[in-house]
Amino acid sequence: MTQHFSIRQIYLKDLSFQAPSGAAIFTREWAPEVKVDMNVTHEDIPGGLTEVVLAISTVAMSSGNGAYAIEVLQAGVFQLSGFSAAERERVLMTKCPTILLPYARETIDTLLMKGRFPALILDPIDFEANYRP
């Protein structure tokens, strides 16, 4: 059987932005400590499709105060066929989040710009190197 992989849809599933210190954060020296967490999940949906969700949470503290908190759930619907169970899992946990990451980066960048915070450059992620079945 021939392997088939296709993207059916890419969409923003959920989004949250908070600036807990409000305007006061802009009156202090900007010395951010940024923490970024990522998680990838997937779920089969009707029609032989699979939804993959890349969750990115970013929290920035500056001078001991909460500057911002962002949570992005970037999702995609993918169709895979002809893969063994192990191959399918690897594609869902590596190739799919690699496709979703640029969309999540752009969303985070846009939110920070609208919140008047400096850009956050997320390092490239090698999902393949981090994959552990």
PDB file of C-alpha atoms in Angstrom:
ATOM      1  CA  MET A   1       0.000   0.000   0.000  1.00  0.00           C
ATOM      2  CA  THR A   2       1.268   3.441  -0.911  1.00  0.00           C
ATOM      3  CA  GLN A   3       1.791   5.945   1.881  1.00  0.00           C
ATOM      4  CA  HIS A   4      -0.286   9.109   1.702  1.00  0.00           C
ATOM      5  CA  PHE A   5       0.028  12.255   3.829  1.00  0.00           C
ATOM      6  CA  SER A   6      -1.978  15.429   3.319  1.00  0.00           C
ATOM      7  CA  ILE A   7      -2.940  18.585   5.162  1.00  0.00           C
ATOM      8  CA  ARG A   8      -6.706  19.082   5.197  1.00  0.00           C
ATOM      9  CA  GLN A   9      -6.907  22.165   7.438  1.00  0.00           C
ATOM     10  CA  ILE A  10      -4.753  24.380   9.640  1.00  0.00           C
ATOM     11  CA  TYR A  11      -6.498  26.550  12.207  1.00  0.00           C
ATOM     12  CA  LEU A  12      -6.153  28.368  15.504  1.00  0.00           C
ATOM     13  CA  LYS A  13      -7.991  26.249  18.072  1.00  0.00           C
ATOM     14  CA  ASP A  14      -7.542  28.416  21.170  1.00  0.00           C
ATOM     15  CA  LEU A  15      -5.740  31.582  22.155  1.00  0.00           C
ATOM     16  CA  SER A  16      -5.122  33.440  25.397  1.00  0.00           C
ATOM     17  CA  PHE A  17      -3.155  36.627  26.083  1.00  0.00           C
ATOM     18  CA  GLN A  18      -2.760  38.285  29.458  1.00  0.00           C
ATOM     19  CA  ALA A  19      -0.726  41.276  30.603  1.00  0.00           C
ATOM     20  CA  PRO A  20      -1.205  40.890  34.372  1.00  0.00           C
ATOM     21  CA  SER A  21       0.771  43.985  35.406  1.00  0.00           C
ATOM     22  CA  GLY A  22      -1.069  46.203  32.959  1.00  0.00           C
ATOM     23  CA  ALA A  23       0.508  49.529  32.023  1.00  0.00           C
ATOM     24  CA  ALA A  24       2.813  49.442  35.058  1.00  0.00           C
ATOM     25  CA  ILE A  25       5.068  46.940  33.275  1.00  0.00           C
ATOM     26  CA  PHE A  26       5.996  49.636  30.739  1.00  0.00           C
ATOM     27  CA  THR A  27       7.299  51.960  33.472  1.00  0.00           C
ATOM     28  CA  ARG A  28       9.905  49.449  34.630  1.00  0.00           C
ATOM     29  CA  GLU A  29      13.191  48.382  33.107  1.00  0.00           C
ATOM     30  CA  TRP A  30      12.589  45.609  30.568  1.00  0.00           C
ATOM     31  CA  ALA A  31      14.632  42.620  31.728  1.00  0.00           C
ATOM     32  CA  PRO A  32      12.492  39.641  30.737  1.00  0.00           C
ATOM     33  CA  GLU A  33      12.811  36.085  31.911  1.00  0.00           C
ATOM     34  CA  VAL A  34      10.810  34.035  29.438  1.00  0.00           C
ATOM     35  CA  LYS A  35       9.644  30.462  29.902  1.00  0.00           C
ATOM     36  CA  VAL A  36       8.272  28.503  26.949  1.00  0.00           C
ATOM     37  CA  ASP A  37       6.537  25.131  27.205  1.00  0.00           C
ATOM     38  CA  MET A  38       5.324  23.005  24.286  1.00  0.00           C
ATOM     39  CA  ASN A  39       3.161  19.943  23.999  1.00  0.00           C
ATOM     40  CA  VAL A  40       1.839  17.939  21.052  1.00  0.00           C
ATOM     41  CA  THR A  41      -1.324  15.852  21.133  1.00  0.00           C
ATOM     42  CA  HIS A  42      -3.408  14.149  18.480  1.00  0.00           C
ATOM     43  CA  GLU A  43      -6.857  12.640  18.216  1.00  0.00           C
ATOM     44  CA  ASP A  44      -8.567  10.667  15.482  1.00  0.00           C
ATOM     45  CA  ILE A  45     -11.684  12.304  14.102  1.00  0.00           C
ATOM     46  CA  PRO A  46     -14.373  10.934  11.757  1.00  0.00           C
ATOM     47  CA  GLY A  47     -13.566  10.446   8.104  1.00  0.00           C
ATOM     48  CA  GLY A  48     -10.139   8.868   8.566  1.00  0.00           C
ATOM     49  CA  LEU A  49      -8.651  12.164   9.704  1.00  0.00           C
ATOM     50  CA  THR A  50      -6.488  13.138  12.660  1.00  0.00           C
ATOM     51  CA  GLU A  51      -6.396  16.431  14.516  1.00  0.00           C
ATOM     52  CA  VAL A  52      -2.932  17.397  15.783  1.00  0.00           C
ATOM     53  CA  VAL A  53      -2.618  20.192  18.338  1.00  0.00           C
ATOM     54  CA  LEU A  54       0.603  22.038  19.097  1.00  0.00           C
ATOM     55  CA  ALA A  55       0.207  23.836  22.435  1.00  0.00           C
ATOM     56  CA  ILE A  56       2.680  26.595  23.244  1.00  0.00           C
ATOM     57  CA  SER A  57       2.613  28.436  26.564  1.00  0.00           C
ATOM     58  CA  THR A  58       4.852  31.449  27.067  1.00  0.00           C
ATOM     59  CA  VAL A  59       5.227  33.378  30.318  1.00  0.00           C
ATOM     60  CA  ALA A  60       7.431  36.445  30.685  1.00  0.00           C
ATOM     61  CA  MET A  61       8.465  38.021  33.967  1.00  0.00           C
ATOM     62  CA  SER A  62      10.326  41.318  34.110  1.00  0.00           C
ATOM     63  CA  SER A  63      11.822  42.771  37.293  1.00  0.00           C
ATOM     64  CA  GLY A  64       9.847  40.186  39.277  1.00  0.00           C
ATOM     65  CA  ASN A  65       6.513  41.185  37.764  1.00  0.00           C
ATOM     66  CA  GLY A  66       4.313  39.281  35.349  1.00  0.00           C
ATOM     67  CA  ALA A  67       4.704  40.901  31.935  1.00  0.00           C
ATOM     68  CA  TYR A  68       2.638  38.603  29.763  1.00  0.00           C
ATOM     69  CA  ALA A  69       1.277  35.102  29.444  1.00  0.00           C
ATOM     70  CA  ILE A  70       0.311  33.582  26.104  1.00  0.00           C
ATOM     71  CA  GLU A  71      -1.218  30.226  25.323  1.00  0.00           C
ATOM     72  CA  VAL A  72      -1.684  29.181  21.713  1.00  0.00           C
ATOM     73  CA  LEU A  73      -3.295  25.959  20.554  1.00  0.00           C
ATOM     74  CA  GLN A  74      -2.383  25.700  16.877  1.00  0.00           C
ATOM     75  CA  ALA A  75      -4.160  22.799  15.239  1.00  0.00           C
ATOM     76  CA  GLY A  76      -4.261  20.949  11.987  1.00  0.00           C
ATOM     77  CA  VAL A  77      -6.302  18.212  10.416  1.00  0.00           C
ATOM     78  CA  PHE A  78      -4.214  15.637   8.579  1.00  0.00           C
ATOM     79  CA  GLN A  79      -4.982  12.565   6.526  1.00  0.00           C
ATOM     80  CA  LEU A  80      -2.585   9.643   6.658  1.00  0.00           C
ATOM     81  CA  SER A  81      -2.857   6.231   5.082  1.00  0.00           C
ATOM     82  CA  GLY A  82      -0.529   3.346   4.347  1.00  0.00           C
ATOM     83  CA  PHE A  83       1.619   3.850   7.457  1.00  0.00           C
ATOM     84  CA  SER A  84       2.287   1.250  10.130  1.00  0.00           C
ATOM     85  CA  ALA A  85       1.101   2.255  13.604  1.00  0.00           C
ATOM     86  CA  ALA A  86       4.650   3.220  14.641  1.00  0.00           C
ATOM     87  CA  GLU A  87       5.261   5.218  11.438  1.00  0.00           C
ATOM     88  CA  ARG A  88       1.911   6.974  11.808  1.00  0.00           C
ATOM     89  CA  GLU A  89       2.674   7.963  15.405  1.00  0.00           C
ATOM     90  CA  ARG A  90       6.076   9.313  14.381  1.00  0.00           C
ATOM     91  CA  VAL A  91       4.565  11.426  11.566  1.00  0.00           C
ATOM     92  CA  LEU A  92       1.853  12.796  13.887  1.00  0.00           C
ATOM     93  CA  MET A  93       4.372  13.726  16.585  1.00  0.00           C
ATOM     94  CA  THR A  94       7.151  15.086  14.352  1.00  0.00           C
ATOM     95  CA  LYS A  95       6.101  16.145  10.845  1.00  0.00           C
ATOM     96  CA  CYS A  96       2.726  17.601  11.834  1.00  0.00           C
ATOM     97  CA  PRO A  97       3.990  19.888  14.637  1.00  0.00           C
ATOM     98  CA  THR A  98       6.840  20.986  12.363  1.00  0.00           C
ATOM     99  CA  ILE A  99       4.166  22.175   9.914  1.00  0.00           C
ATOM    100  CA  LEU A 100       2.146  23.890  12.680  1.00  0.00           C
ATOM    101  CA  LEU A 101       5.041  25.680  14.411  1.00  0.00           C
ATOM    102  CA  PRO A 102       5.413  28.606  11.959  1.00  0.00           C
ATOM    103  CA  TYR A 103       1.700  29.401  12.320  1.00  0.00           C
ATOM    104  CA  ALA A 104       1.982  29.414  16.120  1.00  0.00           C
ATOM    105  CA  ARG A 105       5.109  31.603  15.924  1.00  0.00           C
ATOM    106  CA  GLU A 106       3.294  34.151  13.775  1.00  0.00           C
ATOM    107  CA  THR A 107       0.345  34.226  16.195  1.00  0.00           C
ATOM    108  CA  ILE A 108       2.633  34.800  19.189  1.00  0.00           C
ATOM    109  CA  ASP A 109       4.537  37.524  17.342  1.00  0.00           C
ATOM    110  CA  THR A 110       1.308  39.304  16.368  1.00  0.00           C
ATOM    111  CA  LEU A 111      -0.026  39.145  19.937  1.00  0.00           C
ATOM    112  CA  LEU A 112       3.163  40.585  21.362  1.00  0.00           C
ATOM    113  CA  MET A 113       3.142  43.383  18.810  1.00  0.00           C
ATOM    114  CA  LYS A 114      -0.473  44.251  19.654  1.00  0.00           C
ATOM    115  CA  GLY A 115       0.393  44.118  23.368  1.00  0.00           C
ATOM    116  CA  ARG A 116       3.346  46.471  22.691  1.00  0.00           C
ATOM    117  CA  PHE A 117       5.926  43.974  23.880  1.00  0.00           C
ATOM    118  CA  PRO A 118       9.227  43.214  22.117  1.00  0.00           C
ATOM    119  CA  ALA A 119       9.194  40.302  19.685  1.00  0.00           C
ATOM    120  CA  LEU A 120       9.939  36.846  21.002  1.00  0.00           C
ATOM    121  CA  ILE A 121      11.992  34.716  18.665  1.00  0.00           C
ATOM    122  CA  LEU A 122      11.178  31.076  19.334  1.00  0.00           C
ATOM    123  CA  ASP A 123      14.110  28.817  18.592  1.00  0.00           C
ATOM    124  CA  PRO A 124      13.637  26.172  15.911  1.00  0.00           C
ATOM    125  CA  ILE A 125      12.352  22.891  17.279  1.00  0.00           C
ATOM    126  CA  ASP A 126      13.625  19.581  15.946  1.00  0.00           C
ATOM    127  CA  PHE A 127      10.583  17.478  16.781  1.00  0.00           C
ATOM    128  CA  GLU A 128      12.253  14.456  15.168  1.00  0.00           C
ATOM    129  CA  ALA A 129      15.266  14.661  17.517  1.00  0.00           C
ATOM    130  CA  ASN A 130      12.957  15.054  20.527  1.00  0.00           C
ATOM    131  CA  TYR A 131      10.648  12.203  19.549  1.00  0.00           C
ATOM    132  CA  ARG A 132      10.570   9.273  21.936  1.00  0.00           C
ATOM    133  CA  PRO A 133       7.958   6.584  21.262  1.00  0.00           C
TER     134      PRO A 133
END
